[in-house]
Amino acid sequence: MAAAAKGRGVGVRVFLVVFVFISCQSLIDGRNTYKRKLTVQLIHNPTSPPFGSDLLHVRAEGVNDTLHYLFYNQGAPTLLLVHTDSSSSTVKVNWTQFLDRNTSGGLTVEPQSSILYSSAVVFSRLWEYDDVNDTAEASDDFFPPYELQDFSWANVSLSGLTALVCGTAPNTMNGSLCLKLSAFDSEGRDESWPRLLHSANSSQLEVWLNGLLPRGNHSRFMLELQAVSGAYPLSRVDVRQSIDDEYTPSIFKIFQWVSSMNGSSDVLGFVQWKPVAYRKSHPVLEDATPCRHSDPRPQRGEETAASSVLIRAFYSDPEIMGLNVSFGLAGEPFYNSTMFLSWTMLVGVGSPPVDSFSPLVLTIMVVCLGTPLILLLLGGVFVFLYKKRKASTLGYEPVN
Ligand SMILES: *[C@@H]1O[C@H](CO)[C@@H](O)[C@H](O)[C@H]1NC(C)=O
Ligand SMILES: *[C@@H]1O[C@H](CO)[C@@H](O)[C@H](O)[C@H]1NC(C)=O
Ligand SMILES: *[C@@H]1O[C@H](CO)[C@@H](O)[C@H](O)[C@H]1NC(C)=O
Ligand SMILES: *[C@@H]1O[C@H](CO)[C@@H](O)[C@H](O)[C@H]1NC(C)=O
Ligand SMILES: *[C@@H]1O[C@H](CO)[C@@H](O)[C@H](O)[C@H]1NC(C)=O
Ligand SMILES: *[C@@H]1O[C@H](CO)[C@@H](O)[C@H](O)[C@H]1NC(C)=O
Ligand SMILES: *[C@@H]1O[C@H](CO)[C@@H](O)[C@H](O)[C@H]1NC(C)=O
Ligand SMILES: *[C@@H]1O[C@H](CO)[C@@H](O)[C@H](O)[C@H]1NC(C)=O
Ligand SMILES: *[C@@H]1O[C@H](CO)[C@@H](O)[C@H](O)[C@H]1NC(C)=O
Ligand SMILES: *[C@@H]1O[C@H](CO)[C@@H](O)[C@H](O)[C@H]1NC(C)=O
Ligand SMILES: *[C@@H]1O[C@H](CO)[C@@H](O)[C@H](O)[C@H]1NC(C)=O
């Protein structure tokens, strides 16, 4: 009996040691090493006008699969992501159909049977409201929204694995809205805040508003996003908490808008962001401003398809969910303080990347948890030695 209990005790201790070892190991060098081969191309529009309406195609080839990222700069800016189970799938564009914008089929990924999953994010509108009472609760004081499909978008400019496109609102001289797409061949982190962790299965979109003249004296902005998914809509926003803010100071949450099969926990695709925007292009901590989002709501597919060329061309009967991301809370400076706002998100397939603890926090944890452990151990050793000595002195006593 006693021996069995002792055996169990040792078993538990061995298990604990192994468990701690494995978790530390995975925390420290558990970096994912999955790599993809990336090629970036602009598919030229042979029929002009519209001028400069090239379709950006990033092909991310894995061992047995390919991710196709497509980004088009006319109409509402849209990023389309198609995952295929073949490393030789291709993108075909029928420009006549594509530009007619009245039927689907202008853009196809072939072979069609290789498509595992697809999703798209449309930047549909920019809302502005006059927050007179500084509550950041927009009631009905909205200015007419900027329809991003009506912006005049410049040519896509490419630089390595990033593409940049800027647009200006109709009838405004100053100010622009820009989108920067970064594709990645492996896991890593951007240099600039919010330093989201990305993998080879995701790409990052940064969107910023620069110099657009506010229409109110206390203007705040909201960005409306629409998400389309081939099989299962992006129906819910999950939140993940972390005690670690080393990469994004003062932010302890990460949101992920996910598509899952019948509400199961297996995620097919996602849009992920941290609830923070920045009021300067090279921000310091004071330039961070919190953001909030509304619950995803079903949208009218026809309306989105009419505004986004890519959605129209690729999806025949899109099921669409939309939400608003609003920038700034009550008491935060208004947009006019810097006339700049930037926000970043990640779009990808499969499970969203999970931040493990940063080296700094790990060190702190090791020191904080390790020191008492060492003290306890040392204490144990001293008690043991003391007892042993006492026992041995006691052992001599009867002789005396
Ligand atoms: C965009 O590209 C087209 C040709 O591809 C060129 O004619 C046009 O001038 C460019 N526009 C800008 C603003 O650079
Ligand atoms: C790729 O596919 C082949 C055949 O379908 C399979 O044997 C192999 O394990 C797959 N490799 C990976 C990395 O999935
Ligand atoms: C492109 O679409 C048009 C209109 O549907 C069709 O007439 C034409 O044959 C197609 N072109 C190709 C190369 O498939
Ligand atoms: C789509 O538009 C083109 C030209 O704008 C027109 O010729 C064609 O008939 C339209 N097709 C459909 C199905 O409405
Ligand atoms: C702002 O506050 C005033 C006074 O409390 C109120 O009358 C007004 O309706 C508020 N305005 C908005 C937009 O909430
Ligand atoms: C637009 O910008 C130019 C130069 O940056 C400036 O001179 C002009 O006053 C601005 N226009 C408005 C309406 O603020
Ligand atoms: C990326 O996708 C590939 C293929 O689906 C998978 O094997 C790999 O584990 C994924 N990597 C990450 C970091 O999710
Ligand atoms: C903004 O403030 C100026 C001066 O304080 C005022 O003349 C103007 O009417 C205000 N505009 C709005 C939209 O409230
Ligand atoms: C999901 O639900 C639909 C209908 O509710 C059902 O037809 C389908 O088999 C379900 N899929 C899975 C993977 O459970
Ligand atoms: C975003 O907010 C505006 C203004 O409240 C509202 O009209 C619109 O329906 C919202 N969009 C979504 C997708 O919730
Ligand atoms: C922004 O607008 C508010 C309210 O009108 C005003 O008090 C503040 O001085 C403005 N800030 C800047 C930098 O113009």
Coordinates of C-alpha atoms and ligand atoms in Angstrom, one line a residue:
M1 CA 0.0 0.0 0.0
A2 CA 2.6 2.5 1.2
A3 CA 4.9 1.5 -1.6
A4 CA 2.2 2.0 -4.1
A5 CA 1.4 5.4 -2.8
K6 CA 5.0 6.3 -2.8
G7 CA 5.3 5.1 -6.4
R8 CA 2.3 7.2 -7.3
G9 CA 3.9 10.2 -5.6
V10 CA 7.1 9.8 -7.6
G11 CA 5.1 9.3 -10.7
V12 CA 3.3 12.5 -10.2
R13 CA 6.5 14.4 -9.5
V14 CA 8.2 12.9 -12.6
F15 CA 5.1 13.9 -14.6
L16 CA 5.2 17.4 -13.3
V17 CA 8.8 17.9 -14.1
V18 CA 8.3 16.5 -17.6
F19 CA 5.3 18.7 -18.0
V20 CA 7.1 21.9 -16.9
F21 CA 10.0 21.0 -19.1
I22 CA 7.9 20.5 -22.2
S23 CA 5.8 23.6 -21.6
C24 CA 9.0 25.7 -21.2
Q25 CA 10.5 24.1 -24.3
S26 CA 7.4 24.9 -26.3
L27 CA 7.2 28.4 -24.9
I28 CA 10.8 29.2 -25.7
D29 CA 11.5 27.5 -29.0
G30 CA 7.9 26.5 -30.1
R31 CA 8.2 28.9 -33.1
N32 CA 6.4 27.5 -36.1
T33 CA 8.8 26.9 -39.0
Y34 CA 6.2 26.4 -41.7
K35 CA 7.4 28.2 -44.8
R36 CA 5.8 29.1 -48.1
K37 CA 7.2 30.1 -51.5
L38 CA 5.8 33.5 -52.4
T39 CA 5.4 35.2 -55.8
V40 CA 3.9 38.6 -56.2
Q41 CA 2.5 39.7 -59.6
L42 CA 0.3 42.4 -61.0
I43 CA -2.2 40.9 -63.5
H44 CA -2.4 43.6 -66.1
N45 CA -5.7 44.8 -67.4
P46 CA -5.4 44.6 -71.2
T47 CA -8.5 46.6 -71.8
S48 CA -8.2 50.2 -70.7
P49 CA -9.7 52.3 -69.2
P50 CA -9.8 52.2 -66.2
F51 CA -6.1 53.0 -66.1
G52 CA -4.0 51.4 -63.4
S53 CA -6.6 48.9 -62.6
D54 CA -4.2 46.0 -62.1
L55 CA -5.1 43.0 -60.0
L56 CA -2.6 42.1 -57.4
H57 CA -2.0 38.4 -57.0
V58 CA 0.2 37.0 -54.3
R59 CA 0.7 33.3 -54.6
A60 CA 1.9 31.5 -51.4
E61 CA 2.8 27.9 -52.3
G62 CA 3.1 25.3 -49.6
V63 CA 4.1 21.6 -49.9
N64 CA 0.7 20.4 -50.9
D65 CA -1.4 23.5 -51.0
T66 CA -1.5 27.1 -52.2
L67 CA -2.9 30.3 -50.8
H68 CA -3.9 32.9 -53.4
Y69 CA -4.3 36.5 -52.1
L70 CA -6.1 38.8 -54.6
F71 CA -6.3 42.6 -54.1
Y72 CA -8.0 45.0 -56.4
N73 CA -7.9 48.7 -56.2
Q74 CA -11.1 49.8 -58.1
G75 CA -14.4 49.9 -56.3
A76 CA -14.5 49.1 -52.5
P77 CA -11.0 47.8 -51.6
T78 CA -11.2 44.1 -51.2
L79 CA -8.8 41.3 -50.2
L80 CA -9.8 37.9 -51.4
L81 CA -8.1 34.8 -50.0
V82 CA -8.5 31.4 -51.7
H83 CA -6.9 28.2 -50.2
T84 CA -6.5 25.3 -52.5
D85 CA -5.2 21.8 -51.8
S86 CA -3.0 21.8 -54.9
S87 CA 0.4 23.4 -55.3
S88 CA -0.3 24.1 -59.0
S89 CA -3.6 25.9 -58.8
T90 CA -3.9 29.0 -60.9
V91 CA -5.9 32.2 -61.1
K92 CA -7.8 33.1 -64.3
V93 CA -9.3 36.5 -65.1
N94 CA -11.7 37.2 -67.9
W95 CA -11.3 40.9 -68.0
T96 CA -14.4 41.5 -70.1
Q97 CA -16.6 39.8 -67.5
F98 CA -14.5 41.1 -64.6
L99 CA -15.0 44.8 -65.6
D100 CA -18.6 44.4 -66.7
R101 CA -19.3 43.9 -63.0
N102 CA -22.7 42.2 -63.5
T103 CA -22.0 38.5 -63.4
S104 CA -19.8 36.2 -61.4
G105 CA -17.1 34.1 -63.1
G106 CA -14.8 36.9 -64.1
L107 CA -12.3 35.6 -61.7
T108 CA -11.8 31.9 -61.1
V109 CA -9.2 29.7 -59.3
E110 CA -8.5 26.5 -61.2
P111 CA -9.0 23.6 -60.8
Q112 CA -12.2 24.6 -59.0
S113 CA -12.3 21.3 -57.2
S114 CA -9.0 22.1 -55.4
I115 CA -10.6 25.0 -53.5
L116 CA -10.7 24.2 -49.8
Y117 CA -11.8 27.5 -48.4
S118 CA -12.1 31.1 -49.5
S119 CA -12.9 34.4 -47.7
A120 CA -12.8 38.1 -48.5
V121 CA -12.7 41.3 -46.5
V122 CA -14.3 44.4 -48.1
F123 CA -13.6 47.9 -46.7
S124 CA -17.0 49.3 -47.5
R125 CA -17.5 52.6 -45.7
L126 CA -15.9 55.2 -43.5
W127 CA -18.3 56.7 -41.0
E128 CA -17.7 60.1 -39.4
Y129 CA -19.7 61.6 -36.5
D130 CA -19.6 64.7 -34.4
D131 CA -19.0 63.7 -30.8
V132 CA -20.2 67.0 -29.3
N133 CA -20.5 65.6 -25.8
D134 CA -17.4 63.5 -26.0
T135 CA -19.1 60.3 -25.2
A136 CA -17.8 58.3 -28.2
E137 CA -21.3 56.9 -28.4
A138 CA -22.4 57.7 -31.9
S139 CA -26.2 58.0 -31.8
D140 CA -27.5 59.6 -35.0
D141 CA -25.1 62.4 -35.5
F142 CA -23.5 60.7 -38.5
F143 CA -22.4 62.6 -41.5
P144 CA -23.1 60.9 -44.7
P145 CA -20.6 58.0 -44.9
Y146 CA -17.7 58.0 -47.3
E147 CA -18.5 55.1 -49.7
L148 CA -15.0 53.7 -50.3
Q149 CA -16.2 52.4 -53.7
D150 CA -16.4 56.0 -54.8
F151 CA -12.9 56.9 -53.9
S152 CA -10.4 57.4 -56.7
W153 CA -7.7 54.8 -56.0
A154 CA -4.2 55.3 -57.3
N155 CA -2.1 52.5 -58.9
V156 CA -0.9 49.7 -56.6
S157 CA 2.7 50.3 -55.8
L158 CA 4.7 47.2 -55.1
S159 CA 7.8 46.8 -52.9
G160 CA 9.0 43.3 -52.1
L161 CA 6.2 41.5 -50.4
T162 CA 4.2 44.6 -49.7
A163 CA 1.7 46.5 -51.8
L164 CA 0.4 50.0 -51.2
V165 CA -2.6 51.7 -52.6
C166 CA -4.1 55.1 -51.6
G167 CA -7.3 56.8 -52.5
T168 CA -9.0 60.1 -52.1
A169 CA -12.6 60.9 -51.4
P170 CA -14.6 62.5 -54.2
N171 CA -14.7 66.3 -54.0
T172 CA -11.9 66.5 -51.5
M173 CA -8.5 67.8 -52.3
N174 CA -6.7 66.9 -49.1
G175 CA -6.4 63.7 -47.3
S176 CA -6.2 60.0 -48.3
L177 CA -7.1 56.6 -47.1
C178 CA -4.3 54.1 -47.7
L179 CA -4.1 50.3 -47.4
K180 CA -0.9 48.4 -47.1
L181 CA -0.9 44.6 -47.7
S182 CA 2.0 42.6 -46.4
A183 CA 2.4 39.0 -47.3
F184 CA 4.6 36.6 -45.4
D185 CA 6.5 33.4 -46.2
S186 CA 7.0 32.4 -42.6
E187 CA 6.2 33.3 -39.0
G188 CA 7.2 36.6 -37.6
R189 CA 6.2 40.0 -36.4
D190 CA 6.2 43.4 -38.0
E191 CA 8.6 46.1 -36.7
S192 CA 5.9 48.7 -36.0
W193 CA 3.0 48.5 -33.5
P194 CA 0.8 46.6 -32.9
R195 CA 3.4 44.0 -33.9
L196 CA 0.8 41.3 -34.6
L197 CA 2.2 37.8 -34.7
H198 CA 1.8 36.4 -38.2
S199 CA 2.3 33.0 -39.8
A200 CA 2.9 31.8 -43.4
N201 CA -0.9 31.3 -43.5
S202 CA -1.9 34.9 -43.1
S203 CA -1.3 38.3 -44.4
Q204 CA -1.5 41.7 -42.8
L205 CA -3.5 44.8 -43.9
E206 CA -2.8 48.1 -42.4
V207 CA -5.3 50.9 -43.1
W208 CA -4.7 54.5 -42.4
L209 CA -6.4 57.8 -42.8
N210 CA -4.2 60.8 -43.3
G211 CA -5.1 64.5 -43.5
L212 CA -8.8 64.1 -44.5
L213 CA -10.5 67.3 -43.3
P214 CA -13.0 66.5 -40.5
R215 CA -16.6 67.7 -41.1
G216 CA -17.3 68.3 -37.4
N217 CA -15.5 70.1 -34.7
H218 CA -15.3 66.9 -32.6
S219 CA -15.1 64.3 -35.3
R220 CA -14.5 60.6 -34.7
F221 CA -14.4 57.8 -37.2
M222 CA -15.7 54.3 -37.7
L223 CA -14.7 51.8 -40.4
E224 CA -17.3 49.4 -41.8
L225 CA -16.0 46.0 -42.8
Q226 CA -17.8 43.2 -44.7
A227 CA -16.6 39.7 -44.7
V228 CA -17.5 37.1 -47.2
S229 CA -16.8 33.4 -46.8
G230 CA -17.4 30.7 -49.4
A231 CA -18.8 27.9 -47.1
Y232 CA -19.2 29.3 -43.6
P233 CA -19.6 32.9 -42.8
L234 CA -17.4 34.8 -40.4
S235 CA -20.1 34.7 -37.8
R236 CA -18.6 35.5 -34.4
V237 CA -15.9 37.5 -32.8
D238 CA -13.8 35.7 -30.1
V239 CA -11.7 37.5 -27.6
R240 CA -8.4 36.2 -26.3
Q241 CA -6.8 37.8 -23.2
S242 CA -3.2 37.9 -22.4
I243 CA -1.2 39.2 -19.4
D244 CA 1.6 40.1 -21.8
D245 CA 1.8 43.4 -23.5
E246 CA 5.5 43.6 -24.5
Y247 CA 4.8 43.8 -28.2
T248 CA 1.7 46.0 -28.0
P249 CA 2.1 48.2 -24.9
S250 CA -1.0 48.5 -22.7
I251 CA -3.1 46.2 -24.8
F252 CA -4.1 42.9 -23.3
K253 CA -6.7 41.6 -25.7
I254 CA -6.8 40.2 -29.2
F255 CA -10.0 39.9 -31.2
Q256 CA -10.6 37.3 -33.9
W257 CA -13.6 37.3 -36.2
V258 CA -13.8 33.7 -37.3
S259 CA -15.5 31.4 -39.6
S260 CA -16.2 27.9 -38.2
M261 CA -18.2 24.9 -39.2
N262 CA -21.6 24.9 -37.4
G263 CA -20.2 26.9 -34.5
S264 CA -17.6 24.3 -33.7
S265 CA -14.2 25.4 -32.2
D266 CA -12.3 24.5 -35.4
V267 CA -11.6 27.7 -37.2
L268 CA -11.6 27.7 -41.0
G269 CA -10.5 31.3 -41.5
F270 CA -10.2 34.5 -39.5
V271 CA -9.7 38.3 -39.4
Q272 CA -7.6 39.2 -36.3
W273 CA -6.8 42.5 -34.7
K274 CA -5.8 44.2 -31.4
P275 CA -8.2 46.8 -30.1
V276 CA -5.9 49.7 -30.7
A277 CA -5.4 52.4 -33.4
Y278 CA -2.6 54.9 -33.6
R279 CA -2.9 58.7 -34.1
K280 CA 0.6 59.1 -35.6
S281 CA 2.5 57.2 -38.2
H282 CA 5.5 56.8 -35.9
P283 CA 3.6 56.5 -32.7
V284 CA 4.7 56.7 -29.1
L285 CA 2.5 55.3 -26.3
E286 CA 0.4 58.4 -25.9
D287 CA -0.6 58.1 -29.6
A288 CA -2.4 54.9 -29.0
T289 CA -6.2 55.0 -29.0
P290 CA -8.5 52.1 -28.1
C291 CA -11.0 50.8 -30.6
R292 CA -14.3 48.9 -30.2
H293 CA -16.3 46.8 -32.7
S294 CA -20.0 46.1 -33.1
D295 CA -21.4 42.6 -33.3
P296 CA -21.2 40.9 -36.8
R297 CA -24.5 41.3 -38.6
P298 CA -25.8 39.7 -41.8
Q299 CA -25.6 42.1 -44.8
R300 CA -27.3 42.3 -48.0
G301 CA -25.1 40.4 -50.4
E302 CA -26.3 42.2 -53.5
E303 CA -25.2 45.6 -52.1
T304 CA -21.6 44.4 -51.2
A305 CA -21.3 42.6 -54.5
A306 CA -22.2 45.7 -56.3
S307 CA -19.6 47.7 -54.5
S308 CA -16.7 45.2 -54.7
V309 CA -15.5 44.0 -58.1
L310 CA -13.7 41.0 -56.6
I311 CA -16.8 39.8 -54.7
R312 CA -18.9 40.1 -57.8
A313 CA -16.4 38.3 -60.0
F314 CA -15.6 35.4 -57.7
Y315 CA -18.8 34.7 -55.7
S316 CA -22.1 33.9 -57.3
D317 CA -24.3 34.0 -54.2
P318 CA -22.2 35.5 -51.4
E319 CA -23.2 35.3 -47.7
I320 CA -21.9 38.4 -46.0
M321 CA -21.4 39.5 -42.4
G322 CA -20.5 43.1 -41.5
L323 CA -19.2 45.0 -38.5
N324 CA -18.0 48.5 -37.6
V325 CA -14.7 49.2 -35.9
S326 CA -14.8 52.6 -34.1
F327 CA -11.8 54.5 -33.1
G328 CA -11.4 56.4 -29.8
L329 CA -13.2 56.3 -26.5
A330 CA -14.8 59.1 -24.4
G331 CA -12.2 61.6 -23.2
E332 CA -9.7 60.6 -25.9
P333 CA -8.5 63.3 -28.3
F334 CA -10.6 63.9 -31.3
Y335 CA -9.4 63.1 -34.9
N336 CA -8.4 66.8 -35.4
S337 CA -5.6 66.4 -32.8
T338 CA -3.4 64.7 -35.4
M339 CA -5.6 64.2 -38.5
F340 CA -4.2 60.7 -38.6
L341 CA -5.5 57.2 -37.7
S342 CA -4.0 53.8 -38.4
W343 CA -5.3 50.4 -37.7
T344 CA -3.9 46.9 -38.5
M345 CA -5.4 43.5 -39.0
L346 CA -4.4 40.0 -40.0
V347 CA -6.4 37.8 -42.5
G348 CA -5.7 34.1 -42.8
V349 CA -6.8 30.5 -43.0
G350 CA -6.9 27.9 -40.3
S351 CA -6.4 28.8 -36.7
P352 CA -5.2 32.3 -35.9
P353 CA -1.7 32.7 -34.6
V354 CA -1.5 32.5 -30.8
D355 CA 0.9 34.7 -28.9
S356 CA 3.1 32.8 -26.5
F357 CA 4.7 34.7 -23.6
S358 CA 7.4 37.0 -24.7
P359 CA 11.0 36.4 -23.5
L360 CA 10.8 39.3 -21.1
V361 CA 7.6 37.9 -19.4
L362 CA 9.1 34.4 -19.4
T363 CA 12.2 35.7 -17.6
I364 CA 10.0 37.6 -15.0
M365 CA 7.9 34.4 -14.5
V366 CA 11.0 32.2 -14.1
V367 CA 12.5 34.7 -11.6
C368 CA 9.2 35.2 -9.7
L369 CA 8.1 31.5 -9.6
G370 CA 11.6 30.1 -9.5
T371 CA 13.0 32.1 -6.6
P372 CA 10.4 30.9 -4.1
L373 CA 10.9 27.3 -5.4
I374 CA 14.6 27.5 -4.9
L375 CA 14.1 29.0 -1.4
L376 CA 11.6 26.2 -0.6
L377 CA 14.1 23.7 -1.9
L378 CA 17.0 25.3 0.1
G379 CA 14.7 25.4 3.1
G380 CA 13.9 21.8 2.7
V381 CA 17.6 20.9 2.4
F382 CA 18.4 22.9 5.6
V383 CA 15.5 21.3 7.5
F384 CA 16.7 17.9 6.3
L385 CA 20.3 18.6 7.3
Y386 CA 19.2 20.0 10.7
K387 CA 17.0 17.1 11.4
K388 CA 19.8 14.7 10.4
R389 CA 22.2 16.4 12.7
K390 CA 19.7 16.5 15.5
A391 CA 19.0 12.8 14.9
S392 CA 22.7 12.0 15.0
T393 CA 23.3 14.1 18.1
L394 CA 20.3 12.3 19.6
G395 CA 21.8 9.1 18.5
Y396 CA 24.8 9.8 20.7
E397 CA 22.9 10.8 23.8
P398 CA 22.0 7.4 25.2
V399 CA 25.7 6.5 25.1
N400 CA 26.5 9.6 27.3
Ligands
LIG1 C1 -1.2 54.2 -63.4 O1 -0.7 53.2 -64.3 C2 -1.1 53.6 -65.6 C3 -0.6 52.5 -66.6 O2 -0.5 51.3 -66.0 C4 -0.5 54.9 -66.1 O3 -1.0 55.3 -67.3 C5 -1.0 56.0 -65.0 O4 -0.4 57.2 -65.3 C6 -0.6 55.5 -63.6 N1 -1.2 56.5 -62.7 C7 -0.5 57.0 -61.8 C8 -1.3 58.0 -60.9 O5 0.6 56.8 -61.5
LIG2 C1 1.4 15.8 -49.5 O1 0.6 14.9 -50.2 C2 1.1 13.6 -50.3 C3 0.2 12.8 -51.2 O2 -1.1 13.3 -51.2 C4 1.3 13.0 -48.9 O3 1.8 11.7 -49.0 C5 2.1 13.9 -48.1 O4 2.2 13.4 -46.7 C6 1.6 15.3 -48.1 N1 2.6 16.2 -47.4 C7 2.2 17.1 -46.5 C8 3.3 17.9 -45.9 O5 1.0 17.3 -46.2
LIG3 C1 -14.9 36.1 -71.3 O1 -16.2 36.3 -71.0 C2 -17.0 36.7 -72.2 C3 -18.4 37.1 -71.7 O2 -18.9 36.1 -70.9 C4 -17.0 35.6 -73.2 O3 -17.7 36.0 -74.4 C5 -15.5 35.3 -73.6 O4 -15.5 34.2 -74.4 C6 -14.7 35.0 -72.3 N1 -13.3 34.9 -72.7 C7 -12.6 33.8 -72.4 C8 -11.2 33.9 -72.8 O5 -13.1 32.9 -71.8
LIG4 C1 -23.3 42.9 -68.4 O1 -23.0 44.2 -68.9 C2 -22.5 44.2 -70.2 C3 -22.1 45.6 -70.6 O2 -22.1 46.5 -69.5 C4 -23.7 43.8 -71.1 O3 -23.3 43.8 -72.5 C5 -24.2 42.4 -70.7 O4 -25.3 42.0 -71.4 C6 -24.5 42.4 -69.2 N1 -24.8 41.0 -68.9 C7 -25.8 40.7 -68.0 C8 -26.0 39.2 -67.7 O5 -26.5 41.5 -67.6
LIG5 C1 -25.2 66.6 -25.6 O1 -25.6 67.0 -24.3 C2 -26.7 67.9 -24.2 C3 -26.9 68.3 -22.8 O2 -26.8 67.2 -22.0 C4 -27.9 67.2 -24.8 O3 -29.0 68.1 -24.8 C5 -27.6 66.8 -26.2 O4 -28.7 66.1 -26.8 C6 -26.4 65.9 -26.3 N1 -26.0 65.7 -27.7 C7 -25.8 64.5 -28.1 C8 -25.5 64.4 -29.6 O5 -25.9 63.5 -27.4
LIG6 C1 -4.9 71.3 -48.6 O1 -3.5 71.2 -48.4 C2 -2.8 72.3 -49.0 C3 -1.3 72.0 -48.9 O2 -1.1 70.9 -48.0 C4 -3.2 73.5 -48.2 O3 -2.5 74.6 -48.7 C5 -4.7 73.8 -48.3 O4 -5.0 74.8 -47.5 C6 -5.4 72.5 -47.8 N1 -6.8 72.7 -48.1 C7 -7.7 72.8 -47.2 C8 -9.1 73.0 -47.6 O5 -7.4 72.7 -46.0
LIG7 C1 -0.3 26.5 -42.4 O1 -1.0 25.7 -43.3 C2 -0.3 24.4 -43.5 C3 -1.1 23.7 -44.5 O2 -2.5 23.8 -44.3 C4 -0.2 23.7 -42.2 O3 0.4 22.5 -42.4 C5 0.5 24.5 -41.2 O4 0.6 23.9 -39.9 C6 -0.1 25.9 -41.0 N1 0.8 26.7 -40.2 C7 0.3 27.5 -39.2 C8 1.3 28.3 -38.5 O5 -0.9 27.5 -38.9
LIG8 C1 -16.9 74.6 -35.3 O1 -16.4 75.6 -34.5 C2 -16.4 76.9 -35.1 C3 -15.7 77.9 -34.2 O2 -15.7 77.4 -32.9 C4 -17.9 77.3 -35.3 O3 -17.9 78.6 -36.0 C5 -18.5 76.3 -36.2 O4 -19.9 76.5 -36.4 C6 -18.4 74.9 -35.6 N1 -18.8 73.9 -36.6 C7 -19.7 73.0 -36.3 C8 -20.1 72.0 -37.3 O5 -20.2 72.9 -35.1
LIG9 C1 -23.5 21.6 -40.4 O1 -24.9 21.9 -40.4 C2 -25.6 21.6 -41.6 C3 -27.0 21.9 -41.5 O2 -27.4 22.4 -40.3 C4 -25.4 20.1 -41.9 O3 -26.0 19.8 -43.1 C5 -23.9 19.7 -42.0 O4 -23.7 18.3 -42.1 C6 -23.2 20.2 -40.7 N1 -21.8 20.0 -40.8 C7 -21.1 19.5 -39.9 C8 -19.6 19.3 -40.2 O5 -21.5 19.1 -38.8
LIG10 C1 -22.2 50.7 -38.9 O1 -22.7 51.9 -38.3 C2 -23.6 52.6 -39.1 C3 -24.0 53.8 -38.3 O2 -24.5 53.4 -37.0 C4 -24.8 51.7 -39.4 O3 -25.7 52.4 -40.2 C5 -24.3 50.5 -40.1 O4 -25.4 49.6 -40.3 C6 -23.3 49.8 -39.3 N1 -22.8 48.7 -40.1 C7 -22.7 47.4 -39.6 C8 -22.1 46.4 -40.5 O5 -23.1 47.1 -38.5
LIG11 C1 -10.0 70.0 -32.1 O1 -11.3 70.4 -31.9 C2 -11.6 70.8 -30.6 C3 -13.1 71.1 -30.5 O2 -13.4 72.0 -31.5 C4 -10.7 72.0 -30.2 O3 -11.0 72.3 -28.8 C5 -9.3 71.6 -30.3 O4 -8.5 72.8 -30.1 C6 -9.0 71.1 -31.7 N1 -7.6 70.6 -31.8 C7 -6.8 71.0 -32.7 C8 -5.4 70.4 -32.6 O5 -7.1 71.7 -33.6

